[in-house]
PDB file of C-alpha atoms in Angstrom:
ATOM      1  CA  UNK A   1       1.197 -35.791  41.140  1.00 53.00           C
ATOM      2  CA  UNK A   2      -1.076 -33.651  42.911  1.00 78.00           C
ATOM      3  CA  UNK A   3       0.395 -33.672  46.383  1.00 94.00           C
ATOM      4  CA  UNK A   4       3.705 -34.043  48.153  1.00 97.00           C
ATOM      5  CA  UNK A   5       5.574 -37.043  47.272  1.00 97.00           C
ATOM      6  CA  UNK A   6       8.034 -38.665  49.207  1.00 98.00           C
ATOM      7  CA  UNK A   7      10.642 -41.389  48.754  1.00 97.00           C
ATOM      8  CA  UNK A   8      11.303 -44.017  49.960  1.00 97.00           C
ATOM      9  CA  UNK A   9       8.301 -45.007  52.074  1.00 96.00           C
ATOM     10  CA  UNK A  10      10.321 -47.224  54.138  1.00 97.00           C
ATOM     11  CA  UNK A  11      13.805 -47.386  54.779  1.00 97.00           C
ATOM     12  CA  UNK A  12      15.671 -49.678  56.964  1.00 98.00           C
ATOM     13  CA  UNK A  13      19.415 -49.344  57.314  1.00 97.00           C
ATOM     14  CA  UNK A  14      22.276 -50.380  59.396  1.00 97.00           C
ATOM     15  CA  UNK A  15      23.681 -48.345  61.920  1.00 97.00           C
ATOM     16  CA  UNK A  16      26.747 -46.127  60.502  1.00 97.00           C
ATOM     17  CA  UNK A  17      25.193 -46.019  56.908  1.00 98.00           C
ATOM     18  CA  UNK A  18      24.463 -43.017  54.767  1.00 98.00           C
ATOM     19  CA  UNK A  19      20.939 -42.407  53.914  1.00 98.00           C
ATOM     20  CA  UNK A  20      19.028 -39.955  51.528  1.00 98.00           C
ATOM     21  CA  UNK A  21      15.378 -39.093  51.639  1.00 98.00           C
ATOM     22  CA  UNK A  22      13.910 -37.505  48.728  1.00 98.00           C
ATOM     23  CA  UNK A  23      10.888 -34.736  48.704  1.00 98.00           C
ATOM     24  CA  UNK A  24       9.104 -33.694  45.760  1.00 98.00           C
ATOM     25  CA  UNK A  25       6.833 -30.701  46.647  1.00 97.00           C
ATOM     26  CA  UNK A  26       3.612 -29.577  45.130  1.00 96.00           C
ATOM     27  CA  UNK A  27       4.376 -27.806  41.776  1.00 94.00           C
ATOM     28  CA  UNK A  28       4.898 -24.053  42.175  1.00 92.00           C
ATOM     29  CA  UNK A  29       5.363 -24.230  45.999  1.00 94.00           C
ATOM     30  CA  UNK A  30       8.306 -22.031  47.171  1.00 93.00           C
ATOM     31  CA  UNK A  31       8.702 -23.172  50.622  1.00 93.00           C
ATOM     32  CA  UNK A  32       9.657 -26.644  51.751  1.00 96.00           C
ATOM     33  CA  UNK A  33       9.665 -27.799  55.342  1.00 96.00           C
ATOM     34  CA  UNK A  34      11.441 -31.345  56.633  1.00 97.00           C
ATOM     35  CA  UNK A  35       9.893 -32.528  60.133  1.00 97.00           C
ATOM     36  CA  UNK A  36      10.849 -35.478  62.164  1.00 97.00           C
ATOM     37  CA  UNK A  37       8.175 -37.437  63.893  1.00 97.00           C
ATOM     38  CA  UNK A  38       9.094 -40.090  66.555  1.00 94.00           C
ATOM     39  CA  UNK A  39       6.660 -42.959  68.137  1.00 88.00           C
ATOM     40  CA  UNK A  40       4.084 -40.769  70.217  1.00 83.00           C
ATOM     41  CA  UNK A  41       5.453 -37.495  69.230  1.00 89.00           C
ATOM     42  CA  UNK A  42       4.291 -34.496  67.193  1.00 93.00           C
ATOM     43  CA  UNK A  43       6.244 -33.304  64.351  1.00 95.00           C
ATOM     44  CA  UNK A  44       9.568 -31.869  65.059  1.00 95.00           C
ATOM     45  CA  UNK A  45      10.845 -29.026  62.941  1.00 94.00           C
ATOM     46  CA  UNK A  46      14.252 -29.755  61.091  1.00 96.00           C
ATOM     47  CA  UNK A  47      14.549 -27.388  58.227  1.00 95.00           C
ATOM     48  CA  UNK A  48      12.846 -24.826  56.081  1.00 93.00           C
ATOM     49  CA  UNK A  49      13.911 -23.680  52.725  1.00 94.00           C
ATOM     50  CA  UNK A  50      12.499 -20.839  50.722  1.00 92.00           C
ATOM     51  CA  UNK A  51      13.481 -21.347  47.177  1.00 92.00           C
ATOM     52  CA  UNK A  52      16.716 -22.703  47.016  1.00 93.00           C
ATOM     53  CA  UNK A  53      18.074 -21.619  50.336  1.00 91.00           C
ATOM     54  CA  UNK A  54      17.605 -22.938  53.767  1.00 91.00           C
ATOM     55  CA  UNK A  55      15.749 -20.113  55.482  1.00 89.00           C
ATOM     56  CA  UNK A  56      15.991 -22.015  58.923  1.00 90.00           C
ATOM     57  CA  UNK A  57      18.025 -24.756  59.573  1.00 93.00           C
ATOM     58  CA  UNK A  58      17.875 -24.523  63.357  1.00 92.00           C
ATOM     59  CA  UNK A  59      16.191 -27.700  63.956  1.00 93.00           C
ATOM     60  CA  UNK A  60      18.861 -30.231  62.333  1.00 96.00           C
ATOM     61  CA  UNK A  61      19.863 -32.119  65.514  1.00 95.00           C
ATOM     62  CA  UNK A  62      23.539 -32.220  64.553  1.00 95.00           C
ATOM     63  CA  UNK A  63      26.181 -32.054  61.714  1.00 95.00           C
ATOM     64  CA  UNK A  64      25.505 -35.659  60.378  1.00 98.00           C
ATOM     65  CA  UNK A  65      22.101 -34.149  58.901  1.00 98.00           C
ATOM     66  CA  UNK A  66      22.065 -31.949  56.100  1.00 97.00           C
ATOM     67  CA  UNK A  67      19.385 -31.202  53.408  1.00 97.00           C
ATOM     68  CA  UNK A  68      19.538 -29.574  50.061  1.00 97.00           C
ATOM     69  CA  UNK A  69      17.276 -28.015  47.438  1.00 97.00           C
ATOM     70  CA  UNK A  70      19.457 -26.971  44.303  1.00 95.00           C
ATOM     71  CA  UNK A  71      17.003 -26.352  41.862  1.00 94.00           C
ATOM     72  CA  UNK A  72      14.298 -24.953  44.272  1.00 92.00           C
ATOM     73  CA  UNK A  73      11.904 -27.984  43.763  1.00 95.00           C
ATOM     74  CA  UNK A  74      12.952 -31.396  45.013  1.00 97.00           C
ATOM     75  CA  UNK A  75      14.713 -31.746  48.243  1.00 98.00           C
ATOM     76  CA  UNK A  76      16.789 -34.463  49.763  1.00 98.00           C
ATOM     77  CA  UNK A  77      17.371 -34.928  53.272  1.00 98.00           C
ATOM     78  CA  UNK A  78      21.052 -36.780  53.974  1.00 98.00           C
ATOM     79  CA  UNK A  79      21.826 -38.388  56.971  1.00 98.00           C
ATOM     80  CA  UNK A  80      25.445 -39.656  57.508  1.00 98.00           C
ATOM     81  CA  UNK A  81      26.284 -42.412  60.112  1.00 97.00           C
ATOM     82  CA  UNK A  82      22.973 -43.081  61.308  1.00 98.00           C
ATOM     83  CA  UNK A  83      22.459 -44.137  64.708  1.00 97.00           C
ATOM     84  CA  UNK A  84      19.667 -46.118  66.181  1.00 96.00           C
ATOM     85  CA  UNK A  85      18.355 -42.920  67.419  1.00 96.00           C
ATOM     86  CA  UNK A  86      17.709 -41.448  64.112  1.00 97.00           C
ATOM     87  CA  UNK A  87      14.777 -44.212  63.624  1.00 97.00           C
ATOM     88  CA  UNK A  88      11.220 -41.802  62.897  1.00 97.00           C
ATOM     89  CA  UNK A  89       9.094 -40.965  60.307  1.00 97.00           C
ATOM     90  CA  UNK A  90      10.705 -37.967  58.024  1.00 98.00           C
ATOM     91  CA  UNK A  91       7.794 -35.720  56.972  1.00 97.00           C
ATOM     92  CA  UNK A  92       8.014 -33.315  54.097  1.00 97.00           C
ATOM     93  CA  UNK A  93       5.578 -30.497  53.502  1.00 96.00           C
ATOM     94  CA  UNK A  94       5.374 -27.669  51.135  1.00 95.00           C
ATOM     95  CA  UNK A  95       3.546 -24.444  50.814  1.00 92.00           C
ATOM     96  CA  UNK A  96       2.870 -21.712  48.280  1.00 90.00           C
ATOM     97  CA  UNK A  97       4.963 -19.114  50.549  1.00 81.00           C
ATOM     98  CA  UNK A  98       5.936 -18.820  53.979  1.00 76.00           C
ATOM     99  CA  UNK A  99       4.401 -20.713  56.574  1.00 68.00           C
ATOM    100  CA  UNK A 100       2.699 -17.398  57.964  1.00 68.00           C
ATOM    101  CA  UNK A 101      -0.856 -17.253  56.352  1.00 72.00           C
ATOM    102  CA  UNK A 102      -0.272 -20.250  53.779  1.00 79.00           C
ATOM    103  CA  UNK A 103      -1.786 -23.732  54.097  1.00 86.00           C
ATOM    104  CA  UNK A 104       0.953 -26.264  54.561  1.00 90.00           C
ATOM    105  CA  UNK A 105       0.453 -29.681  52.779  1.00 93.00           C
ATOM    106  CA  UNK A 106       2.519 -32.592  54.128  1.00 95.00           C
ATOM    107  CA  UNK A 107       3.736 -35.757  52.351  1.00 96.00           C
ATOM    108  CA  UNK A 108       3.042 -39.350  53.784  1.00 96.00           C
ATOM    109  CA  UNK A 109       6.472 -39.494  55.365  1.00 96.00           C
ATOM    110  CA  UNK A 110       9.583 -41.725  55.099  1.00 98.00           C
ATOM    111  CA  UNK A 111       9.836 -44.395  57.562  1.00 97.00           C
ATOM    112  CA  UNK A 112      13.462 -44.592  58.706  1.00 98.00           C
ATOM    113  CA  UNK A 113      14.522 -47.711  60.874  1.00 98.00           C
ATOM    114  CA  UNK A 114      18.230 -47.777  61.816  1.00 98.00           C
ATOM    115  CA  UNK A 115      18.877 -51.182  63.118  1.00 97.00           C
TER     116      UNK A 115
ATOM    117  CA  UNK B   1      10.505 -27.713  77.027  1.00 56.00           C
ATOM    118  CA  UNK B   2       7.545 -28.357  74.935  1.00 65.00           C
ATOM    119  CA  UNK B   3       6.094 -24.936  73.516  1.00 84.00           C
ATOM    120  CA  UNK B   4       2.658 -26.436  72.922  1.00 93.00           C
ATOM    121  CA  UNK B   5       1.085 -28.725  75.676  1.00 95.00           C
ATOM    122  CA  UNK B   6      -1.787 -30.819  74.425  1.00 97.00           C
ATOM    123  CA  UNK B   7      -3.914 -32.669  76.531  1.00 97.00           C
ATOM    124  CA  UNK B   8      -4.978 -35.423  77.194  1.00 97.00           C
ATOM    125  CA  UNK B   9      -2.287 -37.392  75.692  1.00 95.00           C
ATOM    126  CA  UNK B  10      -4.869 -40.681  74.580  1.00 96.00           C
ATOM    127  CA  UNK B  11      -8.521 -40.551  74.858  1.00 97.00           C
ATOM    128  CA  UNK B  12     -10.686 -43.878  74.114  1.00 97.00           C
ATOM    129  CA  UNK B  13     -14.462 -42.903  74.033  1.00 97.00           C
ATOM    130  CA  UNK B  14     -17.670 -44.775  72.740  1.00 97.00           C
ATOM    131  CA  UNK B  15     -19.157 -43.779  69.556  1.00 98.00           C
ATOM    132  CA  UNK B  16     -21.808 -40.789  70.261  1.00 98.00           C
ATOM    133  CA  UNK B  17     -20.270 -39.288  73.229  1.00 98.00           C
ATOM    134  CA  UNK B  18     -18.712 -35.593  73.271  1.00 98.00           C
ATOM    135  CA  UNK B  19     -15.100 -34.927  73.933  1.00 97.00           C
ATOM    136  CA  UNK B  20     -12.725 -31.758  74.191  1.00 98.00           C
ATOM    137  CA  UNK B  21      -9.234 -31.551  73.870  1.00 98.00           C
ATOM    138  CA  UNK B  22      -6.799 -28.603  74.641  1.00 98.00           C
ATOM    139  CA  UNK B  23      -3.977 -27.211  73.222  1.00 97.00           C
ATOM    140  CA  UNK B  24      -2.150 -24.754  75.669  1.00 96.00           C
ATOM    141  CA  UNK B  25       1.057 -22.613  75.659  1.00 94.00           C
ATOM    142  CA  UNK B  26       2.855 -19.894  77.763  1.00 91.00           C
ATOM    143  CA  UNK B  27       3.304 -17.924  74.438  1.00 90.00           C
ATOM    144  CA  UNK B  28       1.475 -15.944  72.255  1.00 91.00           C
ATOM    145  CA  UNK B  29       0.704 -17.228  68.591  1.00 90.00           C
ATOM    146  CA  UNK B  30      -0.229 -15.307  65.438  1.00 89.00           C
ATOM    147  CA  UNK B  31      -2.303 -18.494  64.779  1.00 90.00           C
ATOM    148  CA  UNK B  32      -2.925 -21.898  65.829  1.00 93.00           C
ATOM    149  CA  UNK B  33      -3.690 -24.813  63.284  1.00 94.00           C
ATOM    150  CA  UNK B  34      -5.486 -27.873  64.051  1.00 96.00           C
ATOM    151  CA  UNK B  35      -3.982 -31.078  61.835  1.00 96.00           C
ATOM    152  CA  UNK B  36      -5.389 -34.755  62.096  1.00 97.00           C
ATOM    153  CA  UNK B  37      -2.981 -37.360  61.061  1.00 96.00           C
ATOM    154  CA  UNK B  38      -3.849 -41.224  60.392  1.00 93.00           C
ATOM    155  CA  UNK B  39      -1.545 -43.975  60.525  1.00 89.00           C
ATOM    156  CA  UNK B  40       0.811 -44.015  57.837  1.00 89.00           C
ATOM    157  CA  UNK B  41      -0.176 -40.542  56.658  1.00 92.00           C
ATOM    158  CA  UNK B  42       0.891 -36.890  57.013  1.00 94.00           C
ATOM    159  CA  UNK B  43      -1.130 -34.400  58.908  1.00 95.00           C
ATOM    160  CA  UNK B  44      -3.857 -32.964  57.269  1.00 94.00           C
ATOM    161  CA  UNK B  45      -4.792 -29.587  58.142  1.00 94.00           C
ATOM    162  CA  UNK B  46      -8.397 -29.007  59.677  1.00 96.00           C
ATOM    163  CA  UNK B  47      -8.616 -25.454  60.638  1.00 95.00           C
ATOM    164  CA  UNK B  48      -6.767 -22.257  61.254  1.00 93.00           C
ATOM    165  CA  UNK B  49      -7.763 -19.721  63.978  1.00 93.00           C
ATOM    166  CA  UNK B  50      -6.322 -16.427  63.687  1.00 91.00           C
ATOM    167  CA  UNK B  51      -8.448 -14.241  66.078  1.00 92.00           C
ATOM    168  CA  UNK B  52      -8.048 -14.085  69.847  1.00 93.00           C
ATOM    169  CA  UNK B  53     -11.638 -15.745  70.960  1.00 95.00           C
ATOM    170  CA  UNK B  54     -12.549 -16.808  67.480  1.00 95.00           C
ATOM    171  CA  UNK B  55     -14.797 -20.114  67.080  1.00 97.00           C
ATOM    172  CA  UNK B  56     -14.615 -22.052  64.080  1.00 97.00           C
ATOM    173  CA  UNK B  57     -16.985 -25.058  63.024  1.00 97.00           C
ATOM    174  CA  UNK B  58     -16.349 -27.965  60.696  1.00 95.00           C
ATOM    175  CA  UNK B  59     -19.426 -30.172  60.876  1.00 96.00           C
ATOM    176  CA  UNK B  60     -19.476 -31.715  64.218  1.00 97.00           C
ATOM    177  CA  UNK B  61     -15.825 -30.168  65.159  1.00 97.00           C
ATOM    178  CA  UNK B  62     -15.827 -26.717  67.161  1.00 98.00           C
ATOM    179  CA  UNK B  63     -12.368 -24.966  67.395  1.00 97.00           C
ATOM    180  CA  UNK B  64     -11.736 -21.958  69.459  1.00 97.00           C
ATOM    181  CA  UNK B  65      -8.882 -19.725  70.085  1.00 96.00           C
ATOM    182  CA  UNK B  66      -8.168 -18.344  73.550  1.00 95.00           C
ATOM    183  CA  UNK B  67      -8.869 -14.674  73.840  1.00 94.00           C
ATOM    184  CA  UNK B  68      -5.030 -14.356  74.677  1.00 94.00           C
ATOM    185  CA  UNK B  69      -4.066 -16.310  71.640  1.00 93.00           C
ATOM    186  CA  UNK B  70      -1.930 -18.412  73.646  1.00 94.00           C
ATOM    187  CA  UNK B  71      -4.469 -21.933  73.858  1.00 94.00           C
ATOM    188  CA  UNK B  72      -6.884 -23.568  71.804  1.00 96.00           C
ATOM    189  CA  UNK B  73      -9.567 -25.994  72.028  1.00 97.00           C
ATOM    190  CA  UNK B  74     -11.448 -28.728  69.855  1.00 98.00           C
ATOM    191  CA  UNK B  75     -14.679 -30.403  70.866  1.00 98.00           C
ATOM    192  CA  UNK B  76     -16.054 -32.900  69.087  1.00 98.00           C
ATOM    193  CA  UNK B  77     -19.973 -33.649  68.934  1.00 98.00           C
ATOM    194  CA  UNK B  78     -21.388 -37.136  68.790  1.00 98.00           C
ATOM    195  CA  UNK B  79     -18.170 -38.844  68.101  1.00 97.00           C
ATOM    196  CA  UNK B  80     -17.764 -41.505  65.361  1.00 97.00           C
ATOM    197  CA  UNK B  81     -15.338 -44.131  64.573  1.00 96.00           C
ATOM    198  CA  UNK B  82     -14.267 -42.038  61.607  1.00 95.00           C
ATOM    199  CA  UNK B  83     -13.100 -39.443  64.224  1.00 97.00           C
ATOM    200  CA  UNK B  84     -10.223 -41.878  65.445  1.00 96.00           C
ATOM    201  CA  UNK B  85      -6.733 -40.478  64.970  1.00 96.00           C
ATOM    202  CA  UNK B  86      -3.929 -38.179  66.165  1.00 97.00           C
ATOM    203  CA  UNK B  87      -5.284 -34.605  66.564  1.00 98.00           C
ATOM    204  CA  UNK B  88      -2.228 -32.234  66.531  1.00 97.00           C
ATOM    205  CA  UNK B  89      -1.978 -28.364  67.329  1.00 96.00           C
ATOM    206  CA  UNK B  90       0.648 -26.207  65.546  1.00 94.00           C
ATOM    207  CA  UNK B  91       1.452 -22.590  66.560  1.00 91.00           C
ATOM    208  CA  UNK B  92       2.654 -19.873  63.956  1.00 87.00           C
ATOM    209  CA  UNK B  93       4.806 -17.562  66.087  1.00 78.00           C
ATOM    210  CA  UNK B  94       4.051 -15.062  62.843  1.00 73.00           C
ATOM    211  CA  UNK B  95       7.809 -13.753  62.005  1.00 66.00           C
ATOM    212  CA  UNK B  96       7.423 -14.546  58.443  1.00 61.00           C
ATOM    213  CA  UNK B  97       9.878 -17.159  58.209  1.00 61.00           C
ATOM    214  CA  UNK B  98       9.306 -19.106  61.321  1.00 71.00           C
ATOM    215  CA  UNK B  99       8.193 -22.712  60.865  1.00 81.00           C
ATOM    216  CA  UNK B 100       5.097 -24.232  62.534  1.00 87.00           C
ATOM    217  CA  UNK B 101       5.711 -25.778  66.088  1.00 90.00           C
ATOM    218  CA  UNK B 102       3.635 -28.416  66.742  1.00 93.00           C
ATOM    219  CA  UNK B 103       2.165 -30.005  69.882  1.00 95.00           C
ATOM    220  CA  UNK B 104       2.778 -34.022  71.022  1.00 94.00           C
ATOM    221  CA  UNK B 105      -0.995 -34.474  69.907  1.00 96.00           C
ATOM    222  CA  UNK B 106      -4.027 -36.143  71.275  1.00 97.00           C
ATOM    223  CA  UNK B 107      -4.506 -39.770  70.238  1.00 96.00           C
ATOM    224  CA  UNK B 108      -8.583 -40.482  69.743  1.00 97.00           C
ATOM    225  CA  UNK B 109     -10.011 -43.936  69.678  1.00 97.00           C
ATOM    226  CA  UNK B 110     -13.671 -43.774  69.064  1.00 97.00           C
ATOM    227  CA  UNK B 111     -15.198 -47.188  69.703  1.00 97.00           C
ATOM    228  CA  UNK B 112     -18.247 -48.423  67.734  1.00 95.00           C
TER     229      UNK B 112
END
């Protein structure tokens, strides 16, 4: 597709379960970002990939959160032992290069609900 | 600590009115971006302001970057129901690999 694609669009999971969220960036975009947006808040940075490597993972809240981008395109955000506080919209975005000077395009997000 | 403070948090106005929303910080940014987000969708970039004092216009929307590059404002003239949405500002600290930092947003509702 032409835009950033995220799956699933909605996920309901039980507390303690493992969850994977997938992001397919715009073709050719080397930079990929994961943000988390809670109700009434702006997007909160989680992790940024430049190519296959995580250039900045300082926003990951704890070691239950992990993300990979093994081939420099699709990325997966993995959340272990989910907690109710993890409920949020997880936004993925991509850009041609680093954020400075490049337009960032967001996907529609994956809405995660932990019950 | 919120790096970017947006005000007001909520705004409900009648169609045809003018409004201004603000984005303030104690930090200097190399650029500030404004996004609009509708329910169920990701943020969409409206404009990027780069130079201190810069003013950019996008139809009925006017964006200004403060002289010191710490704050920005968005002014909407003759608001329409289609302007309803969450308006987010995001700062670029310009270190190359630094990700954008977002404010909490201003939720605008324009009533017909």
